[in-house]
Coordinates of C-alpha atoms in Angstrom, one line a residue:
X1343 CA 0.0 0.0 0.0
X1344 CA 3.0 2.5 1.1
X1345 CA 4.6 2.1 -2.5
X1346 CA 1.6 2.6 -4.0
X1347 CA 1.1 5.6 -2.3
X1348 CA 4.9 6.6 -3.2
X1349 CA 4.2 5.9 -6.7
X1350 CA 0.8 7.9 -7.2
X1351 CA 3.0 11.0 -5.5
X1352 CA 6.1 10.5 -7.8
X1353 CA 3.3 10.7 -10.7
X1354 CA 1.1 13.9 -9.1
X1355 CA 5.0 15.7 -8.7
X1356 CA 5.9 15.0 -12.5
X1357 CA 2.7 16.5 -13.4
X1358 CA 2.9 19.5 -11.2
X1359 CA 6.5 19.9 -13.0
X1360 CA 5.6 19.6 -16.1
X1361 CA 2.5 21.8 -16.1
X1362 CA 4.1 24.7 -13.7
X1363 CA 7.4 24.8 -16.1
X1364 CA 5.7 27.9 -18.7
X1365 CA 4.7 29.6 -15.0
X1366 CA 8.2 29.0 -13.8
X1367 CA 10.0 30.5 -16.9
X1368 CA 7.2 33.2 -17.0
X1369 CA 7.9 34.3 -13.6
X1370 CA 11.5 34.9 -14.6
X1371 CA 11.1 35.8 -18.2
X1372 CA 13.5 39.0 -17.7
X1373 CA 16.6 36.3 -16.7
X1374 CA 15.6 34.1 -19.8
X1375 CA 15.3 37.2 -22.0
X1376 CA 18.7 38.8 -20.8
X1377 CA 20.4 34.9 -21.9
X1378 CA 19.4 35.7 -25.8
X1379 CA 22.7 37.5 -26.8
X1380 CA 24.6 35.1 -25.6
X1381 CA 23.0 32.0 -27.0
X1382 CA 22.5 33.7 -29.6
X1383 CA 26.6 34.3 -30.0
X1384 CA 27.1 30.7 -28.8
X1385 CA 24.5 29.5 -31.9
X1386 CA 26.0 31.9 -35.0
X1387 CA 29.7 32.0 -33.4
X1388 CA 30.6 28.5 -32.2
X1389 CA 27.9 26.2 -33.3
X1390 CA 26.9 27.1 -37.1
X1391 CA 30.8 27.1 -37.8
X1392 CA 31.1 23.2 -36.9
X1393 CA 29.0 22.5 -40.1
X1394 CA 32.1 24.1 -42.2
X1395 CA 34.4 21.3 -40.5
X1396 CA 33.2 19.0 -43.1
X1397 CA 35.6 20.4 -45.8
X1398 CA 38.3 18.4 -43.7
X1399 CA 37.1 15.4 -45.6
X1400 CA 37.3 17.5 -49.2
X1401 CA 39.2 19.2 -51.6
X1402 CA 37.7 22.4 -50.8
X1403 CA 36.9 25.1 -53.7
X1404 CA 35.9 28.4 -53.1
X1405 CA 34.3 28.8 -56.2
X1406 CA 32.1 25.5 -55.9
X1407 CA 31.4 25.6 -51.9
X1408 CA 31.5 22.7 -50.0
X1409 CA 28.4 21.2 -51.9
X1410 CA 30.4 20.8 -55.2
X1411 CA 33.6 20.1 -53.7
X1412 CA 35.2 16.5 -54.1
X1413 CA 35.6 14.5 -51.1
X1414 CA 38.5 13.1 -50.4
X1415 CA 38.2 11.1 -46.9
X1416 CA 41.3 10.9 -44.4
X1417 CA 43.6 12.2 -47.2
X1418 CA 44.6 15.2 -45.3
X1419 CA 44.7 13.7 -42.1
X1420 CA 47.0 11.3 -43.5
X1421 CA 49.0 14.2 -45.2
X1422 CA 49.1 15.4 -41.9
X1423 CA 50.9 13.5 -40.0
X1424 CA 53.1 12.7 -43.4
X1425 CA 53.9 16.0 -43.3
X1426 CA 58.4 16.4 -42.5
X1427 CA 58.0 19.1 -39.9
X1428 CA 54.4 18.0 -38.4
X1429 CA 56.1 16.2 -35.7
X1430 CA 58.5 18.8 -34.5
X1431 CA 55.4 21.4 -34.5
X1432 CA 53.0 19.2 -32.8
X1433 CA 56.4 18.0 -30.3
X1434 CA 56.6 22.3 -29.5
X1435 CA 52.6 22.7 -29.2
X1436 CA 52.9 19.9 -26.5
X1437 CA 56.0 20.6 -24.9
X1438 CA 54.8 24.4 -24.7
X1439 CA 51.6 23.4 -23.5
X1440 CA 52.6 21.8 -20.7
X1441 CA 55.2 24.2 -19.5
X1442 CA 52.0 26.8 -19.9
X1443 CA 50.2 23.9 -17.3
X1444 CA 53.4 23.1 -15.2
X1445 CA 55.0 27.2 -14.2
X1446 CA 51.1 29.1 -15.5
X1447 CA 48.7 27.4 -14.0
X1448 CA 49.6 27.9 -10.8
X1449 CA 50.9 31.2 -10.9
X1450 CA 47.2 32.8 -10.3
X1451 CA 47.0 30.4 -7.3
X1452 CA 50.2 31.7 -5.9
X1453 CA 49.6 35.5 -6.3
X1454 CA 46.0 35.3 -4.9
X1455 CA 47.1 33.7 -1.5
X1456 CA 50.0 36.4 -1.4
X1457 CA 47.5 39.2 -1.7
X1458 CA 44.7 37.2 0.4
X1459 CA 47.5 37.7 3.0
X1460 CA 48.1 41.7 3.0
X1461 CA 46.2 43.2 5.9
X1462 CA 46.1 46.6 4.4
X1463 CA 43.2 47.2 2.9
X1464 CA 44.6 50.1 0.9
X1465 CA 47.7 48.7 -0.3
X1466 CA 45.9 45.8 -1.0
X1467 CA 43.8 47.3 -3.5
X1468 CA 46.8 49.1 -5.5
X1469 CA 48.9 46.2 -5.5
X1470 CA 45.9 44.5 -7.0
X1471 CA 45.4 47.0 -9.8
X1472 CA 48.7 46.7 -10.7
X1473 CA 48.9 43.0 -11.1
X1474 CA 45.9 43.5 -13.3
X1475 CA 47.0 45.8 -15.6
X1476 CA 49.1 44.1 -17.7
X1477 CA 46.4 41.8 -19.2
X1478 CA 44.6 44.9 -21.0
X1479 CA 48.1 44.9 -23.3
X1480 CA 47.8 43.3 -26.9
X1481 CA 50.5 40.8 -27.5
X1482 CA 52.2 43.1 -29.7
X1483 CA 52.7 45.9 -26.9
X1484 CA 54.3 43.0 -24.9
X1485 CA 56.4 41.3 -27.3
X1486 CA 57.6 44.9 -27.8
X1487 CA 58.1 45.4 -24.1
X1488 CA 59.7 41.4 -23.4
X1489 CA 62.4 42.4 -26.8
X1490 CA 63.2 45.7 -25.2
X1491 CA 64.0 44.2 -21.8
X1492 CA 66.0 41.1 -23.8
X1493 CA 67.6 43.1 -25.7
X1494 CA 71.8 42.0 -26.3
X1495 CA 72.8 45.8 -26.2
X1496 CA 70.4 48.2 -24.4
X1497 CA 68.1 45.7 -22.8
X1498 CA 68.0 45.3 -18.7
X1499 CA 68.8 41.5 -18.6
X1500 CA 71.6 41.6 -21.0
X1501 CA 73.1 44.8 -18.6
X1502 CA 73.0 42.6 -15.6
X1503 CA 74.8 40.1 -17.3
X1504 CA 77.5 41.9 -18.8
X1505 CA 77.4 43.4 -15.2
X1506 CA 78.0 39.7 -13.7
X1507 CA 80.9 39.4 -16.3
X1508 CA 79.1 37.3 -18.9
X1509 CA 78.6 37.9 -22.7
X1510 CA 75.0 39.2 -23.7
X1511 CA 72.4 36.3 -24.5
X1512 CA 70.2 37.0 -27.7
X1513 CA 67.4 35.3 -26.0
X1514 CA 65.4 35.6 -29.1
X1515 CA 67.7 35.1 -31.5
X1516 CA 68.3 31.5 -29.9
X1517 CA 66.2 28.2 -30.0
X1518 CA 66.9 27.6 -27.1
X1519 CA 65.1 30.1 -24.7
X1520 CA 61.8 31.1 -26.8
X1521 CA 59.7 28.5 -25.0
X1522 CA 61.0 30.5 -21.5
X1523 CA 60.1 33.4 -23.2
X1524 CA 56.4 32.6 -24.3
X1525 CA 55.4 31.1 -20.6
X1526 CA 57.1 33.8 -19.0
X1527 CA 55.9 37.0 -21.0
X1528 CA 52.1 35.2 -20.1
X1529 CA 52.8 34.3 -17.0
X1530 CA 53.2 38.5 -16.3
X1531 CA 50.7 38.9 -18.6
X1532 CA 47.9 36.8 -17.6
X1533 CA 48.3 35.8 -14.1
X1534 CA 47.0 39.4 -11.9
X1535 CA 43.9 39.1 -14.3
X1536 CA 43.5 35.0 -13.6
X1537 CA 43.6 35.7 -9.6
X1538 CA 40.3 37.3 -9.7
X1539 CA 38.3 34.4 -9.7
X1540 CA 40.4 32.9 -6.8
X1541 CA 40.4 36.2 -4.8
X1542 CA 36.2 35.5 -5.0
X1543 CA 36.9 32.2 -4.2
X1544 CA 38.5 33.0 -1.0
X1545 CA 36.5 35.6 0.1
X1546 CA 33.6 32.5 0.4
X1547 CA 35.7 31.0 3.3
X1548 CA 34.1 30.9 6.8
X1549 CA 36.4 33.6 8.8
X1550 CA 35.6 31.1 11.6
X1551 CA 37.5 28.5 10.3
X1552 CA 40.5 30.8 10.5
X1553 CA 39.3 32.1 14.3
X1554 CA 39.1 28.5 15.3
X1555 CA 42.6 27.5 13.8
X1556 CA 44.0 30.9 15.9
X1557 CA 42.6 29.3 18.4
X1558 CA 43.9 26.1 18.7
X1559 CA 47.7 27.8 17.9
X1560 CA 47.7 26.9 14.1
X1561 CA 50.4 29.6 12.1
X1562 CA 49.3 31.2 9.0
X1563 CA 51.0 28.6 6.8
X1564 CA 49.4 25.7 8.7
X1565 CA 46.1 27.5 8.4
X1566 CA 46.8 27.7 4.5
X1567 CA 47.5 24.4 4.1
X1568 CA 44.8 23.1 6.0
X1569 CA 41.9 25.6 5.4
X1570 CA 42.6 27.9 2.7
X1571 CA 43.6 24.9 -0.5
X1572 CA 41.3 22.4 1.0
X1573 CA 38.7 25.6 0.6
X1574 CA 40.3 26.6 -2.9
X1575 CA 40.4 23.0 -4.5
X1576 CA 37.3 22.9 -6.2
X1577 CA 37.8 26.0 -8.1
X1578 CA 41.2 24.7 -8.9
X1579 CA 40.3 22.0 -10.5
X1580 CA 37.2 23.4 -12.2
X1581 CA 40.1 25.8 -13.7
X1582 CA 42.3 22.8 -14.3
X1583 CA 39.7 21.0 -16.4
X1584 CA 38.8 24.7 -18.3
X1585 CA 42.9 25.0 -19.0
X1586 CA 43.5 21.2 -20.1
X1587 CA 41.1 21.8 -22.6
X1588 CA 42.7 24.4 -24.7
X1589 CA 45.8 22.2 -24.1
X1590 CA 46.8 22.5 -28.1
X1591 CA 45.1 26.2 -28.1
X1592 CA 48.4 28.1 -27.0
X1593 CA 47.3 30.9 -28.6
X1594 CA 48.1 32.0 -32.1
X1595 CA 49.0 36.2 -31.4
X1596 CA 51.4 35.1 -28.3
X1597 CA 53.8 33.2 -30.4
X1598 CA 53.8 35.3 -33.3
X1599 CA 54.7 38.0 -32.6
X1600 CA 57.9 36.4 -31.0
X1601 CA 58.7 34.2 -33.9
X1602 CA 61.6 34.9 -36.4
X1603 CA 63.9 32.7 -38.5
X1604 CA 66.3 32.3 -36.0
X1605 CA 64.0 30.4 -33.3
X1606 CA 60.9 29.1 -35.2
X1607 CA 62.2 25.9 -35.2
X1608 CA 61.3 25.7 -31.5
X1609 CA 58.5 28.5 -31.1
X1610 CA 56.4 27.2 -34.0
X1611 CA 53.3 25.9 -33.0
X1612 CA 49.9 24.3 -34.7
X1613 CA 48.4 27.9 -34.6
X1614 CA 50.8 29.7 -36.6
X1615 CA 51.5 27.1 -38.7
X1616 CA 47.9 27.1 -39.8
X1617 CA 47.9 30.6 -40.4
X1618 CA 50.6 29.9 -42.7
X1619 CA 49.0 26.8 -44.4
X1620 CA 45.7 28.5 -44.4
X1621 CA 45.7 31.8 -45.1
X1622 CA 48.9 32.3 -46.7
X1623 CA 49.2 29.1 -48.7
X1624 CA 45.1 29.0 -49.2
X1625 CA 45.1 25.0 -48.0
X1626 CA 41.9 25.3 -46.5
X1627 CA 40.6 22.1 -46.4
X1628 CA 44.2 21.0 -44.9
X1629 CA 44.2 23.6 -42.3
X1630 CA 40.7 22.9 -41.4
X1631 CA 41.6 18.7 -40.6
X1632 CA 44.6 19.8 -38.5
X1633 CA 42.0 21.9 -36.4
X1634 CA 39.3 19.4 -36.2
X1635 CA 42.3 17.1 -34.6
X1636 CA 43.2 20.2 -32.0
X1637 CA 39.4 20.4 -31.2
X1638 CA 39.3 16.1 -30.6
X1639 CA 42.3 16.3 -28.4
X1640 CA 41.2 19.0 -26.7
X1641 CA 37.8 17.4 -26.1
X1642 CA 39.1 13.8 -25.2
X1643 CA 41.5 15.6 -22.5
X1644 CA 38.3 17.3 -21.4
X1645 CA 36.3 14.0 -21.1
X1646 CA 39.1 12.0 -19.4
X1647 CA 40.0 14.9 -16.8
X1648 CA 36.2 15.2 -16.0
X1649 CA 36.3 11.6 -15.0
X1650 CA 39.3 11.6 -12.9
X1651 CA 38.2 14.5 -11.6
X1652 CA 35.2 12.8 -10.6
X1653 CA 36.4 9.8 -9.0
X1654 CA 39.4 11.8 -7.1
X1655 CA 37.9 15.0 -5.7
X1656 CA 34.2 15.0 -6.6
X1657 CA 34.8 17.4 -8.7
X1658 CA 33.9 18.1 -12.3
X1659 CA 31.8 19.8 -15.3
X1660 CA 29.2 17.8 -15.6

């Protein structure tokens, strides 16, 4: 008799659901309406774009679309990998992705539990606005800044060097350090800007955590280590599983702007090489297949962070 009863009320609670849902998204029609743009932007901008990923599969024509153009299957994924220097690009898009994960990631972390630690309210706020500002510069304002402080003959580096009693290092005129250079021009870049989220993150704590620790004699770093990452770690690994996605996406504009012939060999990655392909050479449909693979990667490192994620901290996407 009881599960009939629990039965008949799951029914009577589907129904009330069902027929309350218009009333529900009546009652907050101004939220709904204010989510248009951005669906909208989501539908034109990222979702009727995947239907032009077909021309992976063709030999694309501008002149006869991708309706008249002659398919062509794996051919270019094949070419791909074929390819002489494919290898060495896709070995610098992984090894620069993961330095990018390794010294970047964390760098936001670190910089918002400095400043979560100044007392002064005032100084606080400054020191903030500073850290910020560098992530409203184009990369081409700080490539120019990063070659003026590299510089071999007037640059600040290459002074303290020669003042050391060393030669003066071309750093980008060498292989060798352009990787350094890339994660450490974002790194000052990009990190102020990424401690926002973390800063609102930590504001969430309970302060009686903290007045409770105090109490019991623990020192700021124990209280850190025991309070303020245990707090933190679900937004860190939200962020973790954001970042591992774009694993491949380095960025096209960051390297560029660094790249000449004397370190390409190291700095190029899948991004500027298909700008070069693409819109130099006009290889479309090759281009576009060595982008669908960056979006697969991407989206398998997604899938398999998600469920480790999952099974380690609780955390994930979805």
């Amino acid at each position: 008799m009881a599960s009939k009863i629990q039965a008949s009320d799951r029914i009577s609670y589907k129904a009330m659901t069902r027929a309350s849902l218009s009333s529900y998204m009546w009652k907050y029609k101004t939220l709904y309406f204010i989510t248009l743009p951005a669906i909208a932007y989501f539908i034109i901008f990222k979702y009727i774009p995947l239907f032009g990923s077909v021309i992976a599969f063709q030999n694309y024509n501008i002149f006869q679309g991708i309706s008249g153009s002659k398919w062509v299957g794996l051919a270019h994924f094949k070419r791909m990998f074929e390819h002489y220097d494919f290898l060495n690009i896709l070995n610098n898009t992984l090894l620069i992705g993961l330095y990018d994960l390794v010294f970047a990631f964390p760098a936001p972390i670190i910089l918002a539990l400095l400043l979560n630690e100044l007392r002064i309210v005032f100084y606080k706020r400054i020191l903030q606005t500073i850290v910020y500002m560098p992530h409203f510069l184009s990369w081409v304002i700080v490539s120019g800044i990063a070659i003026g402080i590299l510089s071999p003959s007037t640059g600040i580096v290459n002074q303290f060097v020669s003042w050391l009693g060393h030669e003066p290092v071309y750093f980008l005129g060498e292989e060798s350090y352009i990787r350094s250079v890339l994660i450490g021009s974002g790194i000052w870049r990009d990190s102020g800007y990424g401690t926002i989220i973390y800063l609102a993150a930590l504001a969430g704590i309970n302060p009686d955590l903290y007045e409770a620790a105090e109490v019991d004699g623990a020192s700021r770093w124990r209280q850190t280590l025991s309070i303020t990452l245990p707090s933190l770690m679900p937004t860190i690994m939200i962020m973790f599983l954001l970042h591992i996605g774009k694993f491949l996406d380095f960025g096209f504009e960051r390297v560029y702007v660094f790249l000449n012939p004397l370190n390409i060999n190291n700095g190029e990655i899948l991004d500027t090489y298909i700008y070069k392909a693409g819109l130099q050479s006009q290889q479309y449909s090759y281009t576009t297949a060595i982008g669908l693979f960056k979006s697969v990667v991407g989206l398998l490192l997604i899938v398999i962070g998600n469920v480790l994620s999952k099974k380690t901290t609780g955390e994930s996407l979805y």
